[in-house]
Coordinates of C-alpha atoms in Angstrom, one line a residue:
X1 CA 19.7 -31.7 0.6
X2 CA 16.4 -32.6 2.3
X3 CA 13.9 -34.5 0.9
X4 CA 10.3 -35.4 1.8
X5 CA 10.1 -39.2 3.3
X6 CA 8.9 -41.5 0.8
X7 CA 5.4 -42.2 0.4
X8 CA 3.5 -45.2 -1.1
X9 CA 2.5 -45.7 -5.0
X10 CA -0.8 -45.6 -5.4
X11 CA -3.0 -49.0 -5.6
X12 CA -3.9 -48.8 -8.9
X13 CA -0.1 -49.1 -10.0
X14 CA 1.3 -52.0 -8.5
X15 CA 4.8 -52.3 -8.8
X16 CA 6.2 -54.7 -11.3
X17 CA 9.2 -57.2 -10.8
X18 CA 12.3 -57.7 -12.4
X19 CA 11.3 -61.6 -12.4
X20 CA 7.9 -60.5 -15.0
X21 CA 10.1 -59.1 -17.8
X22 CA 12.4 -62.2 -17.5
X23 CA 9.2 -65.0 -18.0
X24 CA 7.6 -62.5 -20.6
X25 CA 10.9 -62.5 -22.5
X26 CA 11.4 -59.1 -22.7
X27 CA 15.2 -57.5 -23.2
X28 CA 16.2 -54.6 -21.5
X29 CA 18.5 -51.8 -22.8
X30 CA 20.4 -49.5 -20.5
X31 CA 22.5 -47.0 -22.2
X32 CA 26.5 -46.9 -21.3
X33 CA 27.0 -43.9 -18.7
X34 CA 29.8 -42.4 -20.5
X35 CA 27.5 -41.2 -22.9
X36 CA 26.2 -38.7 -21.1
X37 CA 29.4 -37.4 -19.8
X38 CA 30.1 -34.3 -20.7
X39 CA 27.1 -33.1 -22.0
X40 CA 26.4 -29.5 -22.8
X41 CA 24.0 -27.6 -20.5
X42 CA 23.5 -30.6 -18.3
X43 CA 25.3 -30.6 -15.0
X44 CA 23.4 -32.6 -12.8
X45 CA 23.4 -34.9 -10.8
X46 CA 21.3 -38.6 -11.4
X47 CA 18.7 -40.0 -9.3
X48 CA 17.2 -43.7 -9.7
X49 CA 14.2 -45.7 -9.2
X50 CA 13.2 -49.0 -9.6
X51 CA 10.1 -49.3 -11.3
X52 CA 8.9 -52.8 -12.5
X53 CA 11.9 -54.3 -12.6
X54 CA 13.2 -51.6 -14.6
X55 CA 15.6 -48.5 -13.7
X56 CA 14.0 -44.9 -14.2
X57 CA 16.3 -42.1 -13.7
X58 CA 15.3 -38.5 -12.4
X59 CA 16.4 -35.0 -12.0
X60 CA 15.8 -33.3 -8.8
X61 CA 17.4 -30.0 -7.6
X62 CA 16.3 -27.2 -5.1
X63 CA 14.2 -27.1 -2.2
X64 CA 10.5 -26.1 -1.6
X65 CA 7.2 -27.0 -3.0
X66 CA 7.9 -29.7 -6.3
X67 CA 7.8 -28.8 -10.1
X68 CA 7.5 -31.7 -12.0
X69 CA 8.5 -31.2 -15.4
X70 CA 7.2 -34.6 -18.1
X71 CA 8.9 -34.6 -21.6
X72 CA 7.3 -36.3 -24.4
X73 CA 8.5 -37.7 -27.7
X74 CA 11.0 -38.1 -28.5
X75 CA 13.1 -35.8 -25.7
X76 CA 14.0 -36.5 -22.1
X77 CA 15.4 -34.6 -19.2
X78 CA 17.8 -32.5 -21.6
X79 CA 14.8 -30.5 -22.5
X80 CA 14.5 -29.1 -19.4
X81 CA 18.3 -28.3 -18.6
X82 CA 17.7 -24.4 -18.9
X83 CA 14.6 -24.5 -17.1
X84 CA 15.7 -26.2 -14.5
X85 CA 18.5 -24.0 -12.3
X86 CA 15.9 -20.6 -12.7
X87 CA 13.0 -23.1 -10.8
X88 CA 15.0 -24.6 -8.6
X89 CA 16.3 -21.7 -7.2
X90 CA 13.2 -21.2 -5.0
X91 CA 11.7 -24.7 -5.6
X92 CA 12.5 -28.5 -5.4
X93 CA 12.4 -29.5 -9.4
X94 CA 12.0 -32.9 -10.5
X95 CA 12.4 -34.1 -13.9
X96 CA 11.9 -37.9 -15.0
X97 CA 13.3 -39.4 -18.3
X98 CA 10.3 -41.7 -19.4
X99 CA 11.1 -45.7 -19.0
X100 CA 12.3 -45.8 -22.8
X101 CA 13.9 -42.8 -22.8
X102 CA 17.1 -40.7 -21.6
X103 CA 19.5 -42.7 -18.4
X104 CA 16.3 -44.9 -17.9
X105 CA 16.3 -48.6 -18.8
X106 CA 14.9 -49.7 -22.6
X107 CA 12.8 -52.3 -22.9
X108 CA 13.4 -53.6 -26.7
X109 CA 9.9 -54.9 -27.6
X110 CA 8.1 -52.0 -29.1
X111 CA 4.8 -54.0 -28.4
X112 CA 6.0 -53.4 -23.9
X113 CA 5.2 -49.9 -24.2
X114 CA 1.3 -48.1 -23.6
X115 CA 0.0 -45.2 -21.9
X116 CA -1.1 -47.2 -18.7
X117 CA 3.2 -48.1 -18.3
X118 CA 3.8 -44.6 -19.1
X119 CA 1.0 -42.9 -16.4
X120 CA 2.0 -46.1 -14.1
X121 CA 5.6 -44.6 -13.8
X122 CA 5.3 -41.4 -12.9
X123 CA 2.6 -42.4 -10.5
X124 CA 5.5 -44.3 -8.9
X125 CA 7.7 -41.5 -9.0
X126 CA 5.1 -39.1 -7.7
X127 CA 4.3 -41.4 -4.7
X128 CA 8.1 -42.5 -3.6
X129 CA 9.2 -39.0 -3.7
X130 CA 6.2 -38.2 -1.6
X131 CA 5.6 -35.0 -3.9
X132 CA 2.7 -32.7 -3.1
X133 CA 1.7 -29.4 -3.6
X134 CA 3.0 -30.2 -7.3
X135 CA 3.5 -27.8 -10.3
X136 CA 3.0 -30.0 -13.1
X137 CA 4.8 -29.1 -16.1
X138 CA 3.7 -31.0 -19.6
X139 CA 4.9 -30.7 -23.1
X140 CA 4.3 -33.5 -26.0
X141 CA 3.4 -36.8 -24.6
X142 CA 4.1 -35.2 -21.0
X143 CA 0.8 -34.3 -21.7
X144 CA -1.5 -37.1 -22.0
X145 CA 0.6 -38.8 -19.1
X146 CA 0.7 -35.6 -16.8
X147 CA -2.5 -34.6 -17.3
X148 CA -4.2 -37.8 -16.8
X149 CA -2.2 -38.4 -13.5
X150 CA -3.5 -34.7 -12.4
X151 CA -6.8 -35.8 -12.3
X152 CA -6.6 -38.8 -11.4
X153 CA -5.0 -37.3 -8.6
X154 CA -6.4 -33.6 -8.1
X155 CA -5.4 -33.8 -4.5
X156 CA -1.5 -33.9 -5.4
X157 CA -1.6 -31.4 -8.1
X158 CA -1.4 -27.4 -7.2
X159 CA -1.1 -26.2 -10.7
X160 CA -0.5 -27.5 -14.4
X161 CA 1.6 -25.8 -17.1
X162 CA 0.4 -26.5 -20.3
X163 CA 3.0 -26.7 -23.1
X164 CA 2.8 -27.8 -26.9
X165 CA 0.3 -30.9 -26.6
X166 CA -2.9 -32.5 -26.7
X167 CA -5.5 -34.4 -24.7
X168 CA -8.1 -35.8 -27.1
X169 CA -9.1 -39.4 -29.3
X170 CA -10.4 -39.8 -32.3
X171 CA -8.7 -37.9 -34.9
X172 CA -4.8 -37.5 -35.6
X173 CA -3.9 -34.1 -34.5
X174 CA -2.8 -32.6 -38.1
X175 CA -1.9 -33.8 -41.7
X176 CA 1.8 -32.9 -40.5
X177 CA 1.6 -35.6 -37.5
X178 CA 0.1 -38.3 -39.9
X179 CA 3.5 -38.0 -42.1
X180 CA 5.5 -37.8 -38.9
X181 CA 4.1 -41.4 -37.6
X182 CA 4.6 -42.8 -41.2
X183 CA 8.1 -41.9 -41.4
X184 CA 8.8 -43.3 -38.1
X185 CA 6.8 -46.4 -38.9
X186 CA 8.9 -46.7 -42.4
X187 CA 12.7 -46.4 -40.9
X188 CA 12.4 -48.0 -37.8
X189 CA 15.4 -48.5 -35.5
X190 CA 16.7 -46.4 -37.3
X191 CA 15.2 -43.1 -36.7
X192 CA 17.3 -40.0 -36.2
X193 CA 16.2 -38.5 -32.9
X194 CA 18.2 -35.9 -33.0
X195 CA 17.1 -34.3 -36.1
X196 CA 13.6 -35.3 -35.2
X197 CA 13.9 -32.9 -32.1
X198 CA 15.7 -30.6 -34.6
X199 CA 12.9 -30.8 -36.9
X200 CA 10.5 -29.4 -34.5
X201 CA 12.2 -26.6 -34.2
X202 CA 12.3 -23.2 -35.5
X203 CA 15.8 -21.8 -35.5
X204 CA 17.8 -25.1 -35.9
X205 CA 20.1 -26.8 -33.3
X206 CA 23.9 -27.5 -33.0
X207 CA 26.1 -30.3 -33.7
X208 CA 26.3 -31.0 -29.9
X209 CA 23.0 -30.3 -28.7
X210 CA 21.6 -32.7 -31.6
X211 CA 24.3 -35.0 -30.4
X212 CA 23.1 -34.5 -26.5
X213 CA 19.6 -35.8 -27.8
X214 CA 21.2 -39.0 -29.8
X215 CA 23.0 -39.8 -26.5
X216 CA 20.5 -42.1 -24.7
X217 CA 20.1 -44.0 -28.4
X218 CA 23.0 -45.5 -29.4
X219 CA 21.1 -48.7 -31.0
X220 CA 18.4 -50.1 -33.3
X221 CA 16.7 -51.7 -30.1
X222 CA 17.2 -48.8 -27.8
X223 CA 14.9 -46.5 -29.6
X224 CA 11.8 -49.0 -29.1
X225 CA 10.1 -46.2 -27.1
X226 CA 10.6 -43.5 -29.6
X227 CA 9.0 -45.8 -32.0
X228 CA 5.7 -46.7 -29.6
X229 CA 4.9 -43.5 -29.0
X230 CA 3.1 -42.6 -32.5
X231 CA 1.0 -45.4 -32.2
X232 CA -0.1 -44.6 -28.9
X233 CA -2.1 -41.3 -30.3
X234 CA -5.7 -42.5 -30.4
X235 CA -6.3 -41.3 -34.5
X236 CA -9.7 -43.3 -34.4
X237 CA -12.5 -43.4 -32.1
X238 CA -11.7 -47.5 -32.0
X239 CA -8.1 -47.3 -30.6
X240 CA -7.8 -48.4 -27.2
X241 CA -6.8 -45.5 -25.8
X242 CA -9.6 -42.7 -27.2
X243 CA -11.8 -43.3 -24.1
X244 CA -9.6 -42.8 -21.4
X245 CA -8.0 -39.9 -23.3
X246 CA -11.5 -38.6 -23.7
X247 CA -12.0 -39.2 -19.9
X248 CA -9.2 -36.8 -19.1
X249 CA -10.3 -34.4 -21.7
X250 CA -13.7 -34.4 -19.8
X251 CA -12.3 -33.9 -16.4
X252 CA -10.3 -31.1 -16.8
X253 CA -13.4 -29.5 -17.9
X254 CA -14.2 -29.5 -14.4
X255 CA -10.8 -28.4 -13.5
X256 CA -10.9 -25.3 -11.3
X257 CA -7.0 -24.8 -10.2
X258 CA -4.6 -22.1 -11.8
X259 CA -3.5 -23.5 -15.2
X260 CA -1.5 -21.9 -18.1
X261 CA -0.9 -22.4 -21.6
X262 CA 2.2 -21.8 -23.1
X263 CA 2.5 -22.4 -26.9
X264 CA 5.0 -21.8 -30.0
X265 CA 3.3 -19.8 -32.1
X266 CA 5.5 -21.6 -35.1
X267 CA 4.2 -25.1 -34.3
X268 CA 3.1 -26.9 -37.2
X269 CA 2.5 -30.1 -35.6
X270 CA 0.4 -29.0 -32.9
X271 CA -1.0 -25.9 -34.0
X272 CA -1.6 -22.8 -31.6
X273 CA -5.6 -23.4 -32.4
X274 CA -5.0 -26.4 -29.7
X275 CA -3.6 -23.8 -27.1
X276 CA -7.1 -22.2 -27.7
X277 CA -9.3 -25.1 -27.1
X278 CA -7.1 -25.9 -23.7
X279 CA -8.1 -22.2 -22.7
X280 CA -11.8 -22.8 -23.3
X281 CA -12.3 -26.3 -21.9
X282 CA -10.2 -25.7 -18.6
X283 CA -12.3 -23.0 -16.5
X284 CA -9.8 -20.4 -15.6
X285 CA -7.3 -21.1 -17.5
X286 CA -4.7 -18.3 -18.2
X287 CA -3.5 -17.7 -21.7
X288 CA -2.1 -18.8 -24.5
X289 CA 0.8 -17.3 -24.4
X290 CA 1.8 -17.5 -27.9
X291 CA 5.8 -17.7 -28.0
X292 CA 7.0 -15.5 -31.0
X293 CA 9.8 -17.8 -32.8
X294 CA 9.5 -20.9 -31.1
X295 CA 8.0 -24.1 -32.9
X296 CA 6.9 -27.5 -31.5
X297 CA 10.3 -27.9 -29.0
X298 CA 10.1 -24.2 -27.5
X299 CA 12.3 -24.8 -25.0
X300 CA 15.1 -25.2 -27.5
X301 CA 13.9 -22.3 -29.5
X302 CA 13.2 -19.6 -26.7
X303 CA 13.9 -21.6 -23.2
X304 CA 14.1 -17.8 -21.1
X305 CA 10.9 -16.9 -22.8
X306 CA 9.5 -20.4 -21.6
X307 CA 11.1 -20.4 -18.4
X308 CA 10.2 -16.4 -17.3
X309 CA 6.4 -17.7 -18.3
X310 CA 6.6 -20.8 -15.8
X311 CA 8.8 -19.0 -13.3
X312 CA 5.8 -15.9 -12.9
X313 CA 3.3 -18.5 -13.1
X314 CA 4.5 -20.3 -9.6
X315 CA 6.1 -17.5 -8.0
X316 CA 9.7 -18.6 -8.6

């Protein structure tokens, strides 16, 4: 199919070598392929980019104006498998697994991992793939790295969907979320991703979809980014990343393109009261739409709900 030529990453984000990860002793997971043969729900095709020395993998399906859709914590491209083949029908959909997460490479030192890395990749994907026009899609961590690539780059960014997250430092997001880091902090390598994603559910998952989410994490080391991601969530005015959190807060406060909020009206973790503050800071914001029997992962609990919200919103 065609694509758009690549362009160039922006100069902010230089890319990073191989040779830097060697000198700073850092080891590098890449899951087996074979396990994600075979997968339920998830047909496609991969795509690669280097990206610092490390491999990131991609979805990308259709033709027409890009939806990019970001997972967060502690997900990756599976999340999207029912969402993508509606989109892509009438549009060219792109969706990353995180560096850390899903078919892309591991780094194994939990201390590799910040927001800058995170925001740094997809700026690298963005500008190779020579997207424009975009339909940014965010859920969970997506979030804070999506929207703080939208407007730090309002000129690629057509419209933002707005699932499930939160754009703020200072203070943890509930009493819920502060257990939730704790018990990741307490077991480690080994936390059980798939009942994680499970547990932010409403209506449960299967044996096999639970599986598909433990496929990327077969080891200890490999789940490294699942376990940075908690302490990345500014909880304090002095963490390191409340300011430029706050920064993007701010500037979508001055955001004037189409946005929409899409929320599980179930979520305990992020509670439905955030959807309402995203609709009152963003001028012109559409929504919430609450989605009746869908928690934190709303895609597993009511993807056609999610999808027919996302699809109306961009014309799909």
């Amino acid at each position: 199919m065609g694509r758009s030529p690549p362009g160039t990453f922006l100069p902010a984000y230089p890319p990073r070598r191989r040779a830097n990860l060697e000198d700073e002793g850092i080891d590098v997971f890449r899951t087996p392929d074979a396990r994600f043969e075979s997968l339920p729900d998830y047909p496609f095709d991969p795509n690669w980019l280097e990206h610092g020395g490390l491999r990131m993998h991609y979805l990308d399906d259709g033709e027409g104006d890009p939806v990019l859709l970001l997972h967060g914590e502690p997900t990756w491209s599976y999340l999207w498998r029912k969402t993508i083949p509606p989109l892509a029908r009438s549009r060219r959909v792109v969706a990353p697994d995180l560096i850390g997460f899903g078919r892309s490479d591991k780094p194994t030192d939990v201390d590799w991992y910040s927001y800058d890395k995170h925001v740094e990749s997809i700026a690298r994907l963005v500008h190779e793939l020579g997207l424009e026009r975009i339909t940014l899609v965010v859920h969970d961590w997506g979030g804070p790295i999506g929207l703080r690539f939208a407007v730090e780059n309002p000129s690629l960014v057509e419209r933002i969907v707005i699932l499930d997250t939160g754009i703020a430092g200072g203070k943890p997001p509930s009493e819920l979320w502060l257990r939730f880091r704790e018990v990741v902090r307490e077991v480690g390598g080994e936390l059980d991703i798939g009942r994680l994603v499970e547990a932010g559910t409403a209506r449960g998952l299967s044996d096999d979809i639970r599986a598909a989410y433990d496929a990327p994490f077969p080891t200890p080391e490999s789940k490294a980014g699942a376990r940075a991601f908690p302490e990345h969530v500014p909880t304090e005015p002095e963490h390191p990343n409340a300011t430029v959190m706050n920064r993007v807060r701010d500037a979508l406060g001055d955001w004037h393109k189409p946005v929409l909020v899409v929320w599980g009206a179930e979520d305990t973790v992020l509670r439905p009261a955030i959807a309402e503050h995203f609709v009152q800071l963003i001028p012109g914001a559409e929504g919430p739409v609450l989605v009746d029997g869908a928690s934190h992962f709303l895609q597993e609990d009511r993807s056609d709900e999610v999808t027919a919200a996302i699809a109306a919103f961009v014309g799909a």
